[in-house]
Amino acid sequence: MGRRILDLLEADLAREGYELLDVRVFLGGGRMQVRIYVDLPEGGITLDDVARASRTAGMLLEEADPIPGKYVIEVSSPGIRRPLRTVAHFQAACGQRVDLKVGSGGSTRRVRGVLLGVDQAGLTVEPPVKAGTDDDPAPETVALAEVVEANLDPDFDAQALINADRRQRKDQKRTERKAKAAEKARKRRPRKGSGPAGNDESGG
């Protein structure tokens, strides 16, 4: 349903100067909700822009009537949890934290982490490090076709704290190992003037 609405709106909104980021259809408050995310190509969309895009989307949906029954339309700016849908969106998000809803075999799961790259194989995501461990989890590759929803995940600041804690503990252990090695080397090193004691005979 979301794909159909996106195809219906994208060209007209583009002619008005707006980028249609994503369309999400869900049940809320007992009726269907159609949430439409728009932005300007250069970013910085205003409330007036959102209102104008909302009027355009409303007229197009009323004319095409793609959803049976009553539904609520909400046109929104992307916000800090910017939706990601196209390859270009994901490429622009490389190096940032993302939150993915991945669907496969009739089930869905959540993948969160830092987006390392985008290629034909899909998205490469570095999972978060578990608190209290020094393990570096292996990056995970997610096929683009399996991504149901995707957003930037700037609220996931806990990961930065975990990574900082891990680096601090690793640095501390490295410093401790160097200190122990230096102490052992110092103890093995002969002291100046040390050696077998000689007979101190005085001539008379």
PDB file of C-alpha atoms in Angstrom:
ATOM      1  CA  MET A   1       0.000   0.000   0.000  1.00  0.00           C
ATOM      2  CA  GLY A   2       2.776   2.426   0.928  1.00  0.00           C
ATOM      3  CA  ARG A   3       4.580   1.688  -2.341  1.00  0.00           C
ATOM      4  CA  ARG A   4       1.431   2.393  -4.340  1.00  0.00           C
ATOM      5  CA  ILE A   5       0.879   5.740  -2.601  1.00  0.00           C
ATOM      6  CA  LEU A   6       4.540   6.646  -3.016  1.00  0.00           C
ATOM      7  CA  ASP A   7       4.337   6.011  -6.765  1.00  0.00           C
ATOM      8  CA  LEU A   8       1.143   8.078  -6.899  1.00  0.00           C
ATOM      9  CA  LEU A   9       2.612  11.124  -5.150  1.00  0.00           C
ATOM     10  CA  GLU A  10       6.318  11.177  -5.986  1.00  0.00           C
ATOM     11  CA  ALA A  11       6.274  12.813  -9.417  1.00  0.00           C
ATOM     12  CA  ASP A  12       3.787  15.579  -8.508  1.00  0.00           C
ATOM     13  CA  LEU A  13       5.619  16.461  -5.301  1.00  0.00           C
ATOM     14  CA  ALA A  14       8.927  16.513  -7.201  1.00  0.00           C
ATOM     15  CA  ARG A  15       7.457  18.989  -9.700  1.00  0.00           C
ATOM     16  CA  GLU A  16       6.651  21.258  -6.761  1.00  0.00           C
ATOM     17  CA  GLY A  17      10.241  21.000  -5.562  1.00  0.00           C
ATOM     18  CA  TYR A  18       9.842  18.414  -2.798  1.00  0.00           C
ATOM     19  CA  GLU A  19      11.593  15.115  -2.254  1.00  0.00           C
ATOM     20  CA  LEU A  20       9.276  12.328  -1.151  1.00  0.00           C
ATOM     21  CA  LEU A  21      11.372  10.397   1.362  1.00  0.00           C
ATOM     22  CA  ASP A  22       8.941   7.664   2.342  1.00  0.00           C
ATOM     23  CA  VAL A  23       5.294   6.715   2.865  1.00  0.00           C
ATOM     24  CA  ARG A  24       4.219   4.547   5.777  1.00  0.00           C
ATOM     25  CA  VAL A  25       0.730   3.150   6.195  1.00  0.00           C
ATOM     26  CA  PHE A  26      -0.340   1.709   9.536  1.00  0.00           C
ATOM     27  CA  LEU A  27      -3.364   1.239  11.766  1.00  0.00           C
ATOM     28  CA  GLY A  28      -3.633   3.746  14.598  1.00  0.00           C
ATOM     29  CA  GLY A  29      -6.531   5.005  16.690  1.00  0.00           C
ATOM     30  CA  GLY A  30      -8.910   2.590  15.020  1.00  0.00           C
ATOM     31  CA  ARG A  31      -8.312   3.838  11.469  1.00  0.00           C
ATOM     32  CA  MET A  32      -5.661   3.766   8.782  1.00  0.00           C
ATOM     33  CA  GLN A  33      -2.903   6.345   9.054  1.00  0.00           C
ATOM     34  CA  VAL A  34      -0.924   7.514   6.026  1.00  0.00           C
ATOM     35  CA  ARG A  35       2.305   9.200   7.088  1.00  0.00           C
ATOM     36  CA  ILE A  36       4.169  10.981   4.309  1.00  0.00           C
ATOM     37  CA  TYR A  37       7.726  12.251   4.843  1.00  0.00           C
ATOM     38  CA  VAL A  38       8.905  15.088   2.611  1.00  0.00           C
ATOM     39  CA  ASP A  39      11.906  17.377   2.472  1.00  0.00           C
ATOM     40  CA  LEU A  40      13.572  19.864   0.166  1.00  0.00           C
ATOM     41  CA  PRO A  41      16.455  18.412  -1.886  1.00  0.00           C
ATOM     42  CA  GLU A  42      18.857  20.682  -0.014  1.00  0.00           C
ATOM     43  CA  GLY A  43      17.092  20.127   3.328  1.00  0.00           C
ATOM     44  CA  GLY A  44      15.625  22.770   5.619  1.00  0.00           C
ATOM     45  CA  ILE A  45      11.943  22.282   4.830  1.00  0.00           C
ATOM     46  CA  THR A  46       9.612  24.791   6.535  1.00  0.00           C
ATOM     47  CA  LEU A  47       6.123  24.476   7.994  1.00  0.00           C
ATOM     48  CA  ASP A  48       4.740  26.344   4.973  1.00  0.00           C
ATOM     49  CA  ASP A  49       6.392  23.782   2.700  1.00  0.00           C
ATOM     50  CA  VAL A  50       4.871  20.933   4.697  1.00  0.00           C
ATOM     51  CA  ALA A  51       1.414  22.540   4.479  1.00  0.00           C
ATOM     52  CA  ARG A  52       1.744  22.979   0.726  1.00  0.00           C
ATOM     53  CA  ALA A  53       2.908  19.383   0.236  1.00  0.00           C
ATOM     54  CA  SER A  54       0.048  18.219   2.452  1.00  0.00           C
ATOM     55  CA  ARG A  55      -2.526  19.973   0.254  1.00  0.00           C
ATOM     56  CA  THR A  56      -1.034  18.418  -2.875  1.00  0.00           C
ATOM     57  CA  ALA A  57      -0.928  14.940  -1.343  1.00  0.00           C
ATOM     58  CA  GLY A  58      -4.486  15.280  -0.043  1.00  0.00           C
ATOM     59  CA  MET A  59      -5.868  16.232  -3.456  1.00  0.00           C
ATOM     60  CA  LEU A  60      -4.046  13.402  -5.214  1.00  0.00           C
ATOM     61  CA  LEU A  61      -5.170  10.798  -2.698  1.00  0.00           C
ATOM     62  CA  GLU A  62      -8.754  12.039  -2.779  1.00  0.00           C
ATOM     63  CA  GLU A  63      -8.797  11.763  -6.550  1.00  0.00           C
ATOM     64  CA  ALA A  64      -7.141   8.332  -6.769  1.00  0.00           C
ATOM     65  CA  ASP A  65      -8.759   6.930  -3.604  1.00  0.00           C
ATOM     66  CA  PRO A  66      -6.159   4.156  -3.147  1.00  0.00           C
ATOM     67  CA  ILE A  67      -7.267   3.223   0.379  1.00  0.00           C
ATOM     68  CA  PRO A  68     -10.750   1.857   1.082  1.00  0.00           C
ATOM     69  CA  GLY A  69     -12.601   3.410   3.990  1.00  0.00           C
ATOM     70  CA  LYS A  70     -11.572   6.361   6.124  1.00  0.00           C
ATOM     71  CA  TYR A  71      -7.959   7.256   6.731  1.00  0.00           C
ATOM     72  CA  VAL A  72      -5.890  10.084   8.159  1.00  0.00           C
ATOM     73  CA  ILE A  73      -3.134  11.782   6.166  1.00  0.00           C
ATOM     74  CA  GLU A  74      -0.126  13.186   7.995  1.00  0.00           C
ATOM     75  CA  VAL A  75       2.597  14.976   6.045  1.00  0.00           C
ATOM     76  CA  SER A  76       5.756  15.492   8.055  1.00  0.00           C
ATOM     77  CA  SER A  77       9.311  16.742   7.782  1.00  0.00           C
ATOM     78  CA  PRO A  78      11.908  13.985   8.264  1.00  0.00           C
ATOM     79  CA  GLY A  79      13.018  15.051  11.742  1.00  0.00           C
ATOM     80  CA  ILE A  80      16.133  13.667  13.413  1.00  0.00           C
ATOM     81  CA  ARG A  81      15.060  10.064  12.704  1.00  0.00           C
ATOM     82  CA  ARG A  82      15.186  10.680   8.976  1.00  0.00           C
ATOM     83  CA  PRO A  83      13.604   7.883   6.908  1.00  0.00           C
ATOM     84  CA  LEU A  84      15.948   6.022   4.549  1.00  0.00           C
ATOM     85  CA  ARG A  85      14.551   4.313   1.451  1.00  0.00           C
ATOM     86  CA  THR A  86      16.751   4.646  -1.621  1.00  0.00           C
ATOM     87  CA  VAL A  87      20.357   3.674  -2.276  1.00  0.00           C
ATOM     88  CA  ALA A  88      21.202   7.396  -2.339  1.00  0.00           C
ATOM     89  CA  HIS A  89      19.624   7.807   1.110  1.00  0.00           C
ATOM     90  CA  PHE A  90      21.738   4.981   2.526  1.00  0.00           C
ATOM     91  CA  GLN A  91      24.916   6.223   0.859  1.00  0.00           C
ATOM     92  CA  ALA A  92      24.398   9.635   2.439  1.00  0.00           C
ATOM     93  CA  ALA A  93      23.915   7.943   5.825  1.00  0.00           C
ATOM     94  CA  CYS A  94      27.188   5.981   5.797  1.00  0.00           C
ATOM     95  CA  GLY A  95      29.080   6.451   9.049  1.00  0.00           C
ATOM     96  CA  GLN A  96      25.897   7.230  10.978  1.00  0.00           C
ATOM     97  CA  ARG A  97      23.797   5.057  13.258  1.00  0.00           C
ATOM     98  CA  VAL A  98      20.742   3.473  11.667  1.00  0.00           C
ATOM     99  CA  ASP A  99      17.695   1.558  12.851  1.00  0.00           C
ATOM    100  CA  LEU A 100      16.465  -1.082  10.394  1.00  0.00           C
ATOM    101  CA  LYS A 101      13.324  -3.196  10.387  1.00  0.00           C
ATOM    102  CA  VAL A 102      14.255  -6.287   8.395  1.00  0.00           C
ATOM    103  CA  GLY A 103      11.736  -8.809   7.062  1.00  0.00           C
ATOM    104  CA  SER A 104      12.526 -12.334   5.923  1.00  0.00           C
ATOM    105  CA  GLY A 105      10.492 -15.541   5.796  1.00  0.00           C
ATOM    106  CA  GLY A 106       7.365 -13.919   7.190  1.00  0.00           C
ATOM    107  CA  SER A 107       9.087 -12.591  10.313  1.00  0.00           C
ATOM    108  CA  THR A 108      10.734  -9.278  11.120  1.00  0.00           C
ATOM    109  CA  ARG A 109      13.671  -8.310  13.272  1.00  0.00           C
ATOM    110  CA  ARG A 110      15.466  -5.136  14.227  1.00  0.00           C
ATOM    111  CA  VAL A 111      19.035  -4.303  13.258  1.00  0.00           C
ATOM    112  CA  ARG A 112      20.716  -1.294  14.847  1.00  0.00           C
ATOM    113  CA  GLY A 113      24.254  -0.053  14.506  1.00  0.00           C
ATOM    114  CA  VAL A 114      26.590   2.073  12.422  1.00  0.00           C
ATOM    115  CA  LEU A 115      26.075   1.897   8.659  1.00  0.00           C
ATOM    116  CA  LEU A 116      29.511   1.072   7.245  1.00  0.00           C
ATOM    117  CA  GLY A 117      28.690   0.807   3.561  1.00  0.00           C
ATOM    118  CA  VAL A 118      26.241   0.161   0.741  1.00  0.00           C
ATOM    119  CA  ASP A 119      26.865  -2.093  -2.257  1.00  0.00           C
ATOM    120  CA  GLN A 120      25.128  -4.667  -4.434  1.00  0.00           C
ATOM    121  CA  ALA A 121      25.132  -7.147  -1.541  1.00  0.00           C
ATOM    122  CA  GLY A 122      23.158  -4.712   0.590  1.00  0.00           C
ATOM    123  CA  LEU A 123      23.872  -2.712   3.729  1.00  0.00           C
ATOM    124  CA  THR A 124      26.824  -3.435   5.998  1.00  0.00           C
ATOM    125  CA  VAL A 125      25.997  -2.562   9.601  1.00  0.00           C
ATOM    126  CA  GLU A 126      28.333  -2.696  12.595  1.00  0.00           C
ATOM    127  CA  PRO A 127      26.232  -3.894  15.560  1.00  0.00           C
ATOM    128  CA  PRO A 128      26.561  -2.223  18.960  1.00  0.00           C
ATOM    129  CA  VAL A 129      29.085  -3.516  21.454  1.00  0.00           C
ATOM    130  CA  LYS A 130      27.526  -5.098  24.506  1.00  0.00           C
ATOM    131  CA  ALA A 131      28.200  -3.217  27.720  1.00  0.00           C
ATOM    132  CA  GLY A 132      30.898  -4.752  29.894  1.00  0.00           C
ATOM    133  CA  THR A 133      32.619  -6.629  27.062  1.00  0.00           C
ATOM    134  CA  ASP A 134      35.648  -6.035  24.878  1.00  0.00           C
ATOM    135  CA  ASP A 135      34.306  -8.069  21.973  1.00  0.00           C
ATOM    136  CA  ASP A 136      34.096  -6.426  18.567  1.00  0.00           C
ATOM    137  CA  PRO A 137      30.957  -7.866  16.921  1.00  0.00           C
ATOM    138  CA  ALA A 138      31.290  -8.809  13.273  1.00  0.00           C
ATOM    139  CA  PRO A 139      29.561  -6.467  10.803  1.00  0.00           C
ATOM    140  CA  GLU A 140      26.264  -7.768   9.433  1.00  0.00           C
ATOM    141  CA  THR A 141      25.145  -7.557   5.815  1.00  0.00           C
ATOM    142  CA  VAL A 142      21.446  -6.900   5.233  1.00  0.00           C
ATOM    143  CA  ALA A 143      19.940  -7.277   1.761  1.00  0.00           C
ATOM    144  CA  LEU A 144      18.235  -4.100   0.577  1.00  0.00           C
ATOM    145  CA  ALA A 145      15.217  -6.130  -0.523  1.00  0.00           C
ATOM    146  CA  GLU A 146      14.710  -7.276   3.080  1.00  0.00           C
ATOM    147  CA  VAL A 147      14.647  -3.759   4.557  1.00  0.00           C
ATOM    148  CA  VAL A 148      11.037  -2.992   5.463  1.00  0.00           C
ATOM    149  CA  GLU A 149      11.730   0.336   7.178  1.00  0.00           C
ATOM    150  CA  ALA A 150      14.883   2.292   7.896  1.00  0.00           C
ATOM    151  CA  ASN A 151      15.687   5.438   9.843  1.00  0.00           C
ATOM    152  CA  LEU A 152      18.652   7.334  11.108  1.00  0.00           C
ATOM    153  CA  ASP A 153      19.108   6.517  14.780  1.00  0.00           C
ATOM    154  CA  PRO A 154      20.655   9.567  16.502  1.00  0.00           C
ATOM    155  CA  ASP A 155      18.886   8.690  19.767  1.00  0.00           C
ATOM    156  CA  PHE A 156      21.097   5.637  20.066  1.00  0.00           C
ATOM    157  CA  ASP A 157      23.723   7.632  21.984  1.00  0.00           C
ATOM    158  CA  ALA A 158      24.254   4.797  24.449  1.00  0.00           C
ATOM    159  CA  GLN A 159      26.364   3.088  21.804  1.00  0.00           C
ATOM    160  CA  ALA A 160      28.835   5.954  21.811  1.00  0.00           C
ATOM    161  CA  LEU A 161      29.155   5.651  25.583  1.00  0.00           C
ATOM    162  CA  ILE A 162      29.669   1.891  25.353  1.00  0.00           C
ATOM    163  CA  ASN A 163      32.350   2.293  22.696  1.00  0.00           C
ATOM    164  CA  ALA A 164      34.092   4.990  24.739  1.00  0.00           C
ATOM    165  CA  ASP A 165      34.011   2.750  27.820  1.00  0.00           C
ATOM    166  CA  ARG A 166      35.419  -0.153  25.837  1.00  0.00           C
ATOM    167  CA  ARG A 167      38.265   1.982  24.446  1.00  0.00           C
ATOM    168  CA  GLN A 168      39.042   3.333  27.908  1.00  0.00           C
ATOM    169  CA  ARG A 169      39.260  -0.163  29.395  1.00  0.00           C
ATOM    170  CA  LYS A 170      41.414  -1.387  26.520  1.00  0.00           C
ATOM    171  CA  ASP A 171      43.757   1.586  26.921  1.00  0.00           C
ATOM    172  CA  GLN A 172      43.947   0.966  30.658  1.00  0.00           C
ATOM    173  CA  LYS A 173      44.830  -2.708  30.168  1.00  0.00           C
ATOM    174  CA  ARG A 174      47.444  -1.799  27.569  1.00  0.00           C
ATOM    175  CA  THR A 175      48.995   0.719  29.954  1.00  0.00           C
ATOM    176  CA  GLU A 176      49.022  -1.849  32.758  1.00  0.00           C
ATOM    177  CA  ARG A 177      50.725  -4.437  30.532  1.00  0.00           C
ATOM    178  CA  LYS A 178      53.389  -1.939  29.500  1.00  0.00           C
ATOM    179  CA  ALA A 179      53.999  -0.990  33.134  1.00  0.00           C
ATOM    180  CA  LYS A 180      54.370  -4.653  34.165  1.00  0.00           C
ATOM    181  CA  ALA A 181      56.734  -5.358  31.268  1.00  0.00           C
ATOM    182  CA  ALA A 182      58.843  -2.339  32.179  1.00  0.00           C
ATOM    183  CA  GLU A 183      58.970  -3.454  35.828  1.00  0.00           C
ATOM    184  CA  LYS A 184      60.097  -6.972  34.857  1.00  0.00           C
ATOM    185  CA  ALA A 185      62.786  -5.558  32.585  1.00  0.00           C
ATOM    186  CA  ARG A 186      63.982  -3.265  35.351  1.00  0.00           C
ATOM    187  CA  LYS A 187      64.267  -6.157  37.800  1.00  0.00           C
ATOM    188  CA  ARG A 188      66.257  -8.256  35.317  1.00  0.00           C
ATOM    189  CA  ARG A 189      68.686  -5.455  34.575  1.00  0.00           C
ATOM    190  CA  PRO A 190      71.929  -5.708  36.683  1.00  0.00           C
ATOM    191  CA  ARG A 191      72.490  -2.834  39.019  1.00  0.00           C
ATOM    192  CA  LYS A 192      75.533  -0.677  38.546  1.00  0.00           C
ATOM    193  CA  GLY A 193      78.468  -1.846  40.694  1.00  0.00           C
ATOM    194  CA  SER A 194      76.858  -5.173  41.431  1.00  0.00           C
ATOM    195  CA  GLY A 195      78.730  -8.443  41.005  1.00  0.00           C
ATOM    196  CA  PRO A 196      80.838 -10.922  43.020  1.00  0.00           C
ATOM    197  CA  ALA A 197      82.294  -9.334  46.092  1.00  0.00           C
ATOM    198  CA  GLY A 198      86.108  -9.228  46.067  1.00  0.00           C
ATOM    199  CA  ASN A 199      88.562  -9.488  49.003  1.00  0.00           C
ATOM    200  CA  ASP A 200      89.514  -6.095  50.278  1.00  0.00           C
ATOM    201  CA  GLU A 201      93.107  -6.621  51.429  1.00  0.00           C
ATOM    202  CA  SER A 202      95.047  -3.723  52.781  1.00  0.00           C
ATOM    203  CA  GLY A 203      98.760  -3.579  52.339  1.00  0.00           C
ATOM    204  CA  GLY A 204     100.753  -3.168  55.603  1.00  0.00           C
TER     205      GLY A 204
END
